[in-house]
Amino acid sequence: MPDFFSFINEVLWGSVMIYLLLGAGVWFTVRSGFIQFRYIRQFGKSLKNSVTPHPDGLTSFQALCTSLAARVGSGNLAGVALAIGAGGPGAVFWMWVTAIIGMATSFAECSLAQLYKERDRHGHFRGGPAWYMSRGLGMQWMGVLFSVFLLLAYGFIFNTVQANSVAHALRYACDFPEWITGAILAVLTLLVIVTGIKGVARLMQWMVPTMALLWITTSLVVTLMHIGQLPDVIATIFKAAFGWREAASGALGYTISQALTAGFQRGMLSNEAGMGSTPNAAAAAASWPPHPAAQGIVQMIGIFIDTIIICSASAMIVLLAGPISHAPDTAGIQLIQQALVTLTGSWGAGFVSFIVSLFAFSSIVANYIYAENNLIFLRLDSRRTLWMLRACIAVMVAIGSVMSLQLVWQLADVIMALMAITNLTAILLLSPVVTLIARDYLRQRKLGIKPVFDATRYPEIEAQIAPGSWDDLPRQ
């Protein structure tokens, strides 16, 4: 079975996904007027405006923290170590590339999610790829297909990845049995997810910034302790990304290919740009200012924080530690632990266990919110079905803690690719709408007025959006 999934991964990630991700990122960068570069200086202002409360949905900051909770998981630690192991230091560079171009892709998908959101029976905003596939493209079948993929990914497979990393980390640090870790994690998850999307968002808005700052601060301290090695580490990342160091040995093509593949795989698993997951959180926000593009810009910040900052923090620890000998089946999280122990001492293993437990727990909880959201799209959100989903997630968390590492990551890569192909197809077909949204927002910004989305200016779009989703917003 691992050999079969390995073959599928080689087909999907060896060519299809790399070209699709690069192409979509470049396309939306151009179509949105290079929005990730034009607004990077205003990220702080966007965050300040994102805390404005609204009774019908999450604040933009809560939506950002919820999406970050799903992004900032074991992939930011174990995934980075695995990427470096598979593609060398050059994989870090290609992770940065996925983030930079992925910011435009994230802007596109999150702006579309905001545009085509609708209210649920409680009056709260709901939306995501399934909604813009159904409303924007008129392809209900595509929305159903995507929802099924997302339920498989976020209800089952990705949670096994998170639990697996925590279990391996605790086993390495203090010889804690994997099955006990899985059981405890499953119970804690159930206690939180029953509070629903607003309860989870309230928890994530303080938990995510705290755990991220802990890890970033640790990396900064470790880097300062070994500041003399930093120039060589940075140089190695760039040289290895293009195979300059290996050119003499004739391994140029292979090295670049491995770095590209590893960097794109782990980068996407970490920041999720283009996968179609983040729009589920973005749509739940009552965007402020009241324009779809505003939430797209806020969610771009999440890509920057996740990959450029947090993943880089993990990469610095691994690369500063230098080559570490390990068996082929060593868990990625153990590589991080070994690196921090090498740099700081024995306490490092336990600290990484604590951090990855926080990261993984937040991801599992946010994953449930995404899965629940798509049950609502499928109109399968009865009380009984929701409890069945919660039970399945708890079971998968428990199972994931004792599963084979290789099989877990291969399953995650396959389902991630299927989700991304479906979602990227949809947003590329809707790229004229993305361009319209971006231009409307930028036009109002240039005029020096608060951007407000007025659907009556665009009759074709007004006919597609859900009644009441934008009608009650103030107009110019």
Short mmCIF file of C-alpha atoms in Angstrom, two decimals:
data_model
loop_
_atom_site.label_atom_id
_atom_site.label_comp_id
_atom_site.label_asym_id
_atom_site.label_seq_id
_atom_site.Cartn_x
_atom_site.Cartn_y
_atom_site.Cartn_z
CA MET A 1 0.00 0.00 0.00
CA PRO A 2 2.76 2.57 0.79
CA ASP A 3 4.28 1.82 -2.62
CA PHE A 4 0.96 2.59 -4.34
CA PHE A 5 0.56 5.95 -2.60
CA SER A 6 4.22 6.72 -3.27
CA PHE A 7 3.59 6.21 -7.00
CA ILE A 8 0.49 8.44 -6.92
CA ASN A 9 2.47 11.13 -5.10
CA GLU A 10 5.23 11.00 -7.69
CA VAL A 11 2.68 11.53 -10.46
CA LEU A 12 0.80 14.33 -8.70
CA TRP A 13 3.71 16.18 -7.12
CA GLY A 14 6.38 15.37 -9.67
CA SER A 15 4.81 17.66 -12.25
CA VAL A 16 1.06 18.35 -12.03
CA MET A 17 0.90 20.15 -8.68
CA ILE A 18 4.11 22.15 -9.07
CA TYR A 19 3.02 23.60 -12.41
CA LEU A 20 -0.53 24.17 -11.20
CA LEU A 21 0.52 25.93 -7.99
CA LEU A 22 3.14 28.06 -9.70
CA GLY A 23 0.84 28.91 -12.57
CA ALA A 24 -2.11 29.82 -10.35
CA GLY A 25 0.06 31.89 -8.02
CA VAL A 26 1.64 33.87 -10.83
CA TRP A 27 -1.74 34.27 -12.59
CA PHE A 28 -3.46 35.73 -9.53
CA THR A 29 -0.46 37.87 -8.67
CA VAL A 30 -0.83 39.57 -12.06
CA ARG A 31 -4.64 39.56 -12.15
CA SER A 32 -4.90 41.13 -8.67
CA GLY A 33 -2.42 43.86 -9.51
CA PHE A 34 0.42 42.33 -7.42
CA ILE A 35 -1.71 42.82 -4.35
CA GLN A 36 0.56 40.91 -1.94
CA PHE A 37 3.41 43.34 -2.70
CA ARG A 38 1.27 46.48 -2.78
CA TYR A 39 -0.30 45.83 0.62
CA ILE A 40 2.48 44.20 2.62
CA ARG A 41 3.21 47.55 4.31
CA GLN A 42 -0.43 47.79 5.41
CA PHE A 43 -0.61 44.39 7.10
CA GLY A 44 -0.38 46.02 10.51
CA LYS A 45 -3.27 48.37 9.72
CA SER A 46 -5.33 45.46 8.35
CA LEU A 47 -4.79 43.52 11.58
CA LYS A 48 -5.81 46.53 13.66
CA ASN A 49 -9.05 46.89 11.68
CA SER A 50 -9.74 43.15 11.84
CA VAL A 51 -10.90 43.15 15.46
CA THR A 52 -14.09 45.13 14.79
CA PRO A 53 -16.94 42.95 16.17
CA HIS A 54 -20.08 42.06 14.23
CA PRO A 55 -23.10 40.11 15.55
CA ASP A 56 -23.55 38.01 12.38
CA GLY A 57 -20.10 36.46 12.14
CA LEU A 58 -16.58 36.16 13.47
CA THR A 59 -14.32 39.17 13.53
CA SER A 60 -11.69 39.13 10.81
CA PHE A 61 -9.07 38.55 13.51
CA GLN A 62 -10.97 35.53 14.86
CA ALA A 63 -11.25 34.15 11.32
CA LEU A 64 -7.52 34.72 10.82
CA CYS A 65 -6.65 32.95 14.07
CA THR A 66 -8.98 30.06 13.21
CA SER A 67 -7.35 29.63 9.80
CA LEU A 68 -3.91 29.97 11.40
CA ALA A 69 -4.88 27.29 13.92
CA ALA A 70 -5.41 24.88 11.02
CA ARG A 71 -2.26 26.03 9.21
CA VAL A 72 0.06 26.17 12.21
CA GLY A 73 0.33 22.48 13.01
CA SER A 74 2.91 19.74 12.96
CA GLY A 75 3.71 20.69 9.35
CA ASN A 76 5.45 23.81 10.67
CA LEU A 77 7.83 21.62 12.67
CA ALA A 78 7.84 18.01 11.45
CA GLY A 79 6.98 19.00 7.89
CA VAL A 80 9.86 21.45 7.66
CA ALA A 81 12.32 18.85 8.95
CA LEU A 82 11.00 16.28 6.47
CA ALA A 83 11.26 18.79 3.62
CA ILE A 84 14.90 19.49 4.45
CA GLY A 85 15.56 15.76 4.76
CA ALA A 86 13.96 15.02 1.38
CA GLY A 87 15.10 18.04 -0.64
CA GLY A 88 18.01 19.47 1.29
CA PRO A 89 18.32 23.07 2.56
CA GLY A 90 17.10 24.30 -0.82
CA ALA A 91 13.59 23.10 0.04
CA VAL A 92 13.34 26.04 2.47
CA PHE A 93 13.76 28.49 -0.41
CA TRP A 94 10.96 26.85 -2.38
CA MET A 95 8.75 26.94 0.72
CA TRP A 96 9.30 30.71 0.73
CA VAL A 97 8.35 30.83 -2.94
CA THR A 98 5.10 28.95 -2.27
CA ALA A 99 4.30 31.53 0.41
CA ILE A 100 5.00 34.60 -1.73
CA ILE A 101 3.00 33.47 -4.74
CA GLY A 102 0.53 31.62 -2.51
CA MET A 103 -0.47 34.91 -0.90
CA ALA A 104 -2.12 35.94 -4.18
CA THR A 105 -3.86 32.55 -4.47
CA SER A 106 -5.09 32.87 -0.89
CA PHE A 107 -6.37 36.37 -1.62
CA ALA A 108 -8.34 34.99 -4.57
CA GLU A 109 -9.96 32.06 -2.78
CA CYS A 110 -10.73 33.96 0.45
CA SER A 111 -12.19 36.96 -1.40
CA LEU A 112 -14.43 34.60 -3.38
CA ALA A 113 -15.49 32.86 -0.17
CA GLN A 114 -16.49 36.23 1.30
CA LEU A 115 -18.36 37.24 -1.84
CA TYR A 116 -20.45 34.07 -2.11
CA LYS A 117 -21.07 33.50 1.61
CA GLU A 118 -24.60 33.00 2.93
CA ARG A 119 -26.33 32.83 6.29
CA ASP A 120 -27.09 29.55 8.03
CA ARG A 121 -30.28 28.86 9.96
CA HIS A 122 -28.82 30.67 12.98
CA GLY A 123 -28.07 33.80 10.95
CA HIS A 124 -24.29 33.27 10.96
CA PHE A 125 -22.19 33.52 7.82
CA ARG A 126 -21.09 30.30 6.10
CA GLY A 127 -19.16 29.76 2.90
CA GLY A 128 -16.08 28.37 1.23
CA PRO A 129 -15.05 26.68 -2.03
CA ALA A 130 -18.17 24.52 -2.19
CA TRP A 131 -20.29 27.68 -2.11
CA TYR A 132 -18.40 29.57 -4.81
CA MET A 133 -18.35 26.47 -6.97
CA SER A 134 -22.11 26.19 -6.62
CA ARG A 135 -23.07 29.88 -6.80
CA GLY A 136 -20.26 31.40 -8.83
CA LEU A 137 -19.79 28.59 -11.36
CA GLY A 138 -23.24 27.02 -11.12
CA MET A 139 -21.53 23.64 -10.60
CA GLN A 140 -23.24 22.06 -7.61
CA TRP A 141 -21.59 18.72 -8.38
CA MET A 142 -18.13 20.28 -8.06
CA GLY A 143 -19.06 21.73 -4.68
CA VAL A 144 -20.24 18.31 -3.52
CA LEU A 145 -17.03 16.67 -4.78
CA PHE A 146 -14.88 19.24 -3.01
CA SER A 147 -16.86 18.84 0.21
CA VAL A 148 -16.29 15.09 0.14
CA PHE A 149 -12.55 15.59 -0.38
CA LEU A 150 -12.42 18.11 2.46
CA LEU A 151 -14.34 15.83 4.82
CA LEU A 152 -11.89 13.01 4.09
CA ALA A 153 -8.92 15.32 4.57
CA TYR A 154 -9.94 17.37 7.60
CA GLY A 155 -12.26 14.90 9.24
CA PHE A 156 -9.84 11.99 8.99
CA ILE A 157 -6.41 12.08 7.35
CA PHE A 158 -4.88 15.40 8.47
CA ASN A 159 -5.82 14.71 12.07
CA THR A 160 -3.81 11.49 11.98
CA VAL A 161 -0.77 13.53 10.86
CA GLN A 162 -1.14 15.89 13.81
CA ALA A 163 -1.68 13.13 16.36
CA ASN A 164 1.22 11.12 14.93
CA SER A 165 3.65 14.01 15.44
CA VAL A 166 2.55 14.60 19.04
CA ALA A 167 2.76 10.91 19.92
CA HIS A 168 6.25 10.56 18.44
CA ALA A 169 7.43 13.75 20.15
CA LEU A 170 6.27 12.62 23.59
CA ARG A 171 7.68 9.12 23.07
CA TYR A 172 11.07 10.60 22.19
CA ALA A 173 11.09 13.19 25.01
CA CYS A 174 9.78 11.15 27.93
CA ASP A 175 9.02 7.65 26.65
CA PHE A 176 5.27 8.30 26.89
CA PRO A 177 3.17 5.54 25.23
CA GLU A 178 1.65 6.61 21.89
CA TRP A 179 -1.78 5.16 22.58
CA ILE A 180 -2.16 7.13 25.81
CA THR A 181 -1.20 10.32 23.98
CA GLY A 182 -3.83 9.58 21.33
CA ALA A 183 -6.51 8.93 23.93
CA ILE A 184 -5.83 12.15 25.86
CA LEU A 185 -5.70 14.20 22.67
CA ALA A 186 -8.99 12.70 21.47
CA VAL A 187 -10.80 13.54 24.73
CA LEU A 188 -9.49 17.13 24.79
CA THR A 189 -10.54 17.58 21.17
CA LEU A 190 -14.09 16.45 21.91
CA LEU A 191 -14.37 18.83 24.85
CA VAL A 192 -13.52 21.82 22.65
CA ILE A 193 -15.25 21.07 19.33
CA VAL A 194 -18.68 20.74 20.93
CA THR A 195 -18.58 24.52 21.54
CA GLY A 196 -18.98 25.16 17.79
CA ILE A 197 -17.30 27.68 15.53
CA LYS A 198 -17.69 30.71 17.82
CA GLY A 199 -16.36 28.83 20.85
CA VAL A 200 -13.39 27.57 18.88
CA ALA A 201 -12.71 31.05 17.45
CA ARG A 202 -12.69 32.60 20.94
CA LEU A 203 -10.15 30.00 22.09
CA MET A 204 -7.95 30.33 19.00
CA GLN A 205 -7.72 34.14 19.12
CA TRP A 206 -5.51 33.92 22.20
CA MET A 207 -4.03 30.42 21.87
CA VAL A 208 -2.61 30.82 18.34
CA PRO A 209 -0.68 34.09 18.94
CA THR A 210 0.69 32.73 22.24
CA MET A 211 2.02 29.45 20.88
CA ALA A 212 3.40 31.08 17.73
CA LEU A 213 5.28 33.70 19.76
CA LEU A 214 6.73 30.98 22.01
CA TRP A 215 8.23 29.11 19.07
CA ILE A 216 9.42 32.22 17.21
CA THR A 217 11.08 33.58 20.35
CA THR A 218 12.82 30.24 20.94
CA SER A 219 14.17 30.22 17.39
CA LEU A 220 15.38 33.82 17.68
CA VAL A 221 17.23 33.09 20.92
CA VAL A 222 18.83 29.96 19.45
CA THR A 223 19.83 31.88 16.30
CA LEU A 224 21.41 34.66 18.37
CA MET A 225 23.35 32.02 20.34
CA HIS A 226 24.79 30.75 17.05
CA ILE A 227 24.79 34.01 15.08
CA GLY A 228 28.18 33.28 13.54
CA GLN A 229 26.71 30.35 11.57
CA LEU A 230 23.77 32.35 10.19
CA PRO A 231 25.44 33.73 7.01
CA ASP A 232 26.56 30.22 6.00
CA VAL A 233 23.07 28.82 6.63
CA ILE A 234 21.41 31.49 4.47
CA ALA A 235 23.96 30.97 1.71
CA THR A 236 23.43 27.21 1.82
CA ILE A 237 19.66 27.61 1.40
CA PHE A 238 20.06 29.65 -1.80
CA LYS A 239 22.87 27.56 -3.24
CA ALA A 240 21.06 24.27 -2.63
CA ALA A 241 17.79 25.64 -4.05
CA PHE A 242 19.37 25.87 -7.51
CA GLY A 243 21.80 22.99 -7.19
CA TRP A 244 24.91 25.18 -7.39
CA ARG A 245 26.73 23.10 -4.79
CA GLU A 246 25.94 19.84 -6.60
CA ALA A 247 26.59 20.99 -10.17
CA ALA A 248 30.11 19.58 -10.24
CA SER A 249 28.89 16.09 -9.35
CA GLY A 250 26.30 16.01 -12.15
CA ALA A 251 23.36 15.86 -9.76
CA LEU A 252 21.94 19.28 -10.73
CA GLY A 253 18.57 18.21 -12.17
CA TYR A 254 17.81 15.72 -9.44
CA THR A 255 18.74 18.13 -6.67
CA ILE A 256 16.58 20.97 -7.98
CA SER A 257 13.69 18.56 -8.55
CA GLN A 258 13.91 17.17 -5.04
CA ALA A 259 14.15 20.63 -3.47
CA LEU A 260 11.20 21.90 -5.52
CA THR A 261 8.99 18.92 -4.77
CA ALA A 262 9.78 18.79 -1.05
CA GLY A 263 9.43 22.55 -0.66
CA PHE A 264 6.10 22.75 -2.47
CA GLN A 265 4.64 19.69 -0.74
CA ARG A 266 5.50 20.75 2.79
CA GLY A 267 4.96 24.44 2.08
CA MET A 268 1.44 23.80 0.88
CA LEU A 269 0.64 21.42 3.75
CA SER A 270 1.76 24.20 6.08
CA ASN A 271 0.22 27.36 4.59
CA GLU A 272 -2.63 25.62 2.67
CA ALA A 273 -2.71 28.31 -0.05
CA GLY A 274 -4.89 27.11 -2.91
CA MET A 275 -6.04 23.99 -1.10
CA GLY A 276 -9.46 25.46 -0.34
CA SER A 277 -9.40 25.06 3.42
CA THR A 278 -8.80 28.64 4.60
CA PRO A 279 -11.83 30.04 2.71
CA ASN A 280 -14.08 28.10 5.09
CA ALA A 281 -12.86 30.32 7.94
CA ALA A 282 -12.64 33.47 5.81
CA ALA A 283 -16.31 33.23 4.80
CA ALA A 284 -17.42 33.09 8.45
CA ALA A 285 -16.06 36.58 9.11
CA ALA A 286 -18.07 39.76 8.98
CA SER A 287 -15.36 41.50 6.95
CA TRP A 288 -14.39 45.05 7.87
CA PRO A 289 -14.29 47.22 5.90
CA PRO A 290 -17.33 45.58 4.29
CA HIS A 291 -15.69 44.38 1.11
CA PRO A 292 -14.76 40.81 0.03
CA ALA A 293 -11.18 41.86 -0.74
CA ALA A 294 -10.64 43.06 2.84
CA GLN A 295 -10.87 39.51 4.19
CA GLY A 296 -8.66 38.28 1.36
CA ILE A 297 -5.96 40.73 2.45
CA VAL A 298 -6.27 39.71 6.11
CA GLN A 299 -5.88 36.05 5.16
CA MET A 300 -2.73 36.85 3.17
CA ILE A 301 -1.21 37.81 6.50
CA GLY A 302 -1.77 34.22 7.62
CA ILE A 303 0.37 32.87 4.78
CA PHE A 304 3.17 35.29 5.68
CA ILE A 305 3.07 34.39 9.39
CA ASP A 306 2.82 30.67 8.79
CA THR A 307 5.56 30.10 6.23
CA ILE A 308 7.85 33.12 6.11
CA ILE A 309 8.00 33.44 9.91
CA ILE A 310 7.09 30.17 11.69
CA CYS A 311 8.41 27.67 9.14
CA SER A 312 11.60 29.72 8.82
CA ALA A 313 11.97 29.56 12.61
CA SER A 314 11.88 25.76 12.44
CA ALA A 315 14.25 25.67 9.46
CA MET A 316 16.82 27.79 11.29
CA ILE A 317 16.89 25.36 14.21
CA VAL A 318 17.34 22.33 11.92
CA LEU A 319 20.01 23.93 9.73
CA LEU A 320 21.99 25.51 12.59
CA ALA A 321 22.27 22.10 14.22
CA GLY A 322 24.05 20.76 11.15
CA PRO A 323 23.80 17.22 9.76
CA ILE A 324 22.07 14.81 12.13
CA SER A 325 22.32 11.08 11.52
CA HIS A 326 18.98 9.28 11.67
CA ALA A 327 17.24 6.18 10.43
CA PRO A 328 15.11 6.51 7.25
CA ASP A 329 11.88 6.06 9.21
CA THR A 330 12.70 8.66 11.88
CA ALA A 331 9.73 10.95 12.51
CA GLY A 332 10.10 14.52 11.31
CA ILE A 333 9.31 15.87 14.76
CA GLN A 334 12.17 13.84 16.21
CA LEU A 335 14.57 15.58 13.83
CA ILE A 336 13.46 18.93 15.28
CA GLN A 337 13.90 17.57 18.80
CA GLN A 338 17.38 16.24 18.02
CA ALA A 339 18.33 19.58 16.48
CA LEU A 340 17.18 21.63 19.48
CA VAL A 341 18.89 19.21 21.89
CA THR A 342 22.12 19.60 19.91
CA LEU A 343 21.87 23.39 20.07
CA THR A 344 20.59 23.96 23.61
CA GLY A 345 20.70 20.80 25.70
CA SER A 346 18.38 18.00 26.82
CA TRP A 347 15.48 20.31 27.72
CA GLY A 348 14.92 20.93 24.01
CA ALA A 349 13.17 17.60 23.39
CA GLY A 350 10.53 18.26 26.04
CA PHE A 351 10.00 21.83 24.88
CA VAL A 352 9.40 20.73 21.28
CA SER A 353 6.92 18.15 22.60
CA PHE A 354 5.02 20.92 24.37
CA ILE A 355 5.02 23.22 21.32
CA VAL A 356 3.96 20.54 18.84
CA SER A 357 1.18 19.46 21.21
CA LEU A 358 -0.22 23.01 21.14
CA PHE A 359 0.24 23.31 17.38
CA ALA A 360 -1.36 19.94 16.65
CA PHE A 361 -4.26 20.42 19.06
CA SER A 362 -5.18 23.79 17.56
CA SER A 363 -5.04 22.26 14.06
CA ILE A 364 -7.26 19.32 14.97
CA VAL A 365 -9.88 21.62 16.49
CA ALA A 366 -9.85 23.96 13.47
CA ASN A 367 -9.99 20.95 11.14
CA TYR A 368 -13.28 19.98 12.74
CA ILE A 369 -14.71 23.44 12.03
CA TYR A 370 -13.85 23.05 8.35
CA ALA A 371 -15.40 19.59 8.21
CA GLU A 372 -18.56 20.76 9.98
CA ASN A 373 -18.86 23.67 7.58
CA ASN A 374 -18.96 21.32 4.61
CA LEU A 375 -21.52 19.06 6.25
CA ILE A 376 -23.70 22.17 6.33
CA PHE A 377 -23.17 22.64 2.58
CA LEU A 378 -24.16 19.01 1.99
CA ARG A 379 -27.20 19.57 4.25
CA LEU A 380 -26.07 16.72 6.49
CA ASP A 381 -25.68 18.83 9.61
CA SER A 382 -28.27 17.12 11.79
CA ARG A 383 -27.40 16.70 15.46
CA ARG A 384 -26.82 12.99 14.91
CA THR A 385 -24.51 13.52 11.94
CA LEU A 386 -22.47 16.15 13.76
CA TRP A 387 -21.91 13.79 16.67
CA MET A 388 -20.90 11.05 14.25
CA LEU A 389 -18.32 13.43 12.76
CA ARG A 390 -17.00 14.33 16.20
CA ALA A 391 -16.71 10.66 17.14
CA CYS A 392 -14.89 9.87 13.87
CA ILE A 393 -12.41 12.68 14.46
CA ALA A 394 -11.70 11.44 17.98
CA VAL A 395 -11.16 7.90 16.68
CA MET A 396 -8.83 9.08 13.91
CA VAL A 397 -6.79 11.10 16.41
CA ALA A 398 -6.38 7.98 18.53
CA ILE A 399 -5.50 5.80 15.53
CA GLY A 400 -3.13 8.38 14.07
CA SER A 401 -0.97 8.32 17.16
CA VAL A 402 0.03 4.69 16.49
CA MET A 403 -0.01 4.61 12.66
CA SER A 404 2.98 4.20 10.36
CA LEU A 405 4.61 7.60 9.73
CA GLN A 406 5.26 6.92 6.05
CA LEU A 407 1.67 5.94 5.29
CA VAL A 408 0.24 8.92 7.20
CA TRP A 409 2.25 11.50 5.24
CA GLN A 410 1.60 9.80 1.89
CA LEU A 411 -2.16 9.79 2.47
CA ALA A 412 -2.01 13.47 3.44
CA ASP A 413 -0.11 14.36 0.27
CA VAL A 414 -2.60 12.55 -2.00
CA ILE A 415 -5.76 14.02 -0.51
CA MET A 416 -4.12 17.47 -0.38
CA ALA A 417 -3.41 17.29 -4.10
CA LEU A 418 -6.99 16.22 -4.93
CA MET A 419 -8.44 19.11 -2.92
CA ALA A 420 -6.05 21.59 -4.49
CA ILE A 421 -6.73 20.47 -8.07
CA THR A 422 -10.49 20.85 -7.56
CA ASN A 423 -10.21 24.22 -5.81
CA LEU A 424 -7.61 25.72 -8.13
CA THR A 425 -9.71 24.75 -11.15
CA ALA A 426 -12.65 26.61 -9.64
CA ILE A 427 -10.81 29.81 -8.71
CA LEU A 428 -9.05 29.94 -12.08
CA LEU A 429 -12.44 29.75 -13.79
CA LEU A 430 -13.61 32.55 -11.47
CA SER A 431 -10.49 34.69 -12.00
CA PRO A 432 -12.48 37.45 -13.81
CA VAL A 433 -14.49 37.88 -10.61
CA VAL A 434 -11.29 38.00 -8.53
CA THR A 435 -9.94 40.72 -10.82
CA LEU A 436 -13.16 42.69 -10.48
CA ILE A 437 -13.09 42.44 -6.67
CA ALA A 438 -9.44 43.51 -6.48
CA ARG A 439 -9.92 46.45 -8.84
CA ASP A 440 -13.04 47.63 -7.02
CA TYR A 441 -11.19 47.57 -3.70
CA LEU A 442 -8.06 49.27 -5.04
CA ARG A 443 -10.16 51.92 -6.84
CA GLN A 444 -11.86 52.95 -3.60
CA ARG A 445 -8.56 52.93 -1.72
CA LYS A 446 -7.04 55.27 -4.32
CA LEU A 447 -10.01 57.63 -3.88
CA GLY A 448 -9.25 57.74 -0.17
CA ILE A 449 -12.59 56.30 0.91
CA LYS A 450 -13.48 53.24 2.97
CA PRO A 451 -14.01 50.33 0.53
CA VAL A 452 -17.62 49.11 0.53
CA PHE A 453 -18.89 46.40 -1.77
CA ASP A 454 -21.96 47.52 -3.72
CA ALA A 455 -23.39 44.49 -5.52
CA THR A 456 -25.77 46.65 -7.59
CA ARG A 457 -22.76 47.88 -9.59
CA TYR A 458 -22.29 44.35 -10.92
CA PRO A 459 -25.65 42.83 -11.97
CA GLU A 460 -24.19 39.46 -13.00
CA ILE A 461 -22.58 38.97 -9.60
CA GLU A 462 -25.62 40.33 -7.76
CA ALA A 463 -27.69 37.54 -9.33
CA GLN A 464 -25.27 34.89 -8.01
CA ILE A 465 -24.72 35.97 -4.41
CA ALA A 466 -26.98 34.85 -1.58
CA PRO A 467 -29.83 37.22 -0.68
CA GLY A 468 -29.05 39.19 2.46
CA SER A 469 -25.32 38.50 2.48
CA TRP A 470 -24.35 42.00 1.29
CA ASP A 471 -27.70 43.83 0.96
CA ASP A 472 -27.63 45.30 4.47
CA LEU A 473 -24.17 46.85 4.14
CA PRO A 474 -23.83 50.62 3.75
CA ARG A 475 -23.27 51.89 0.23
CA GLN A 476 -21.37 54.88 -1.06
#
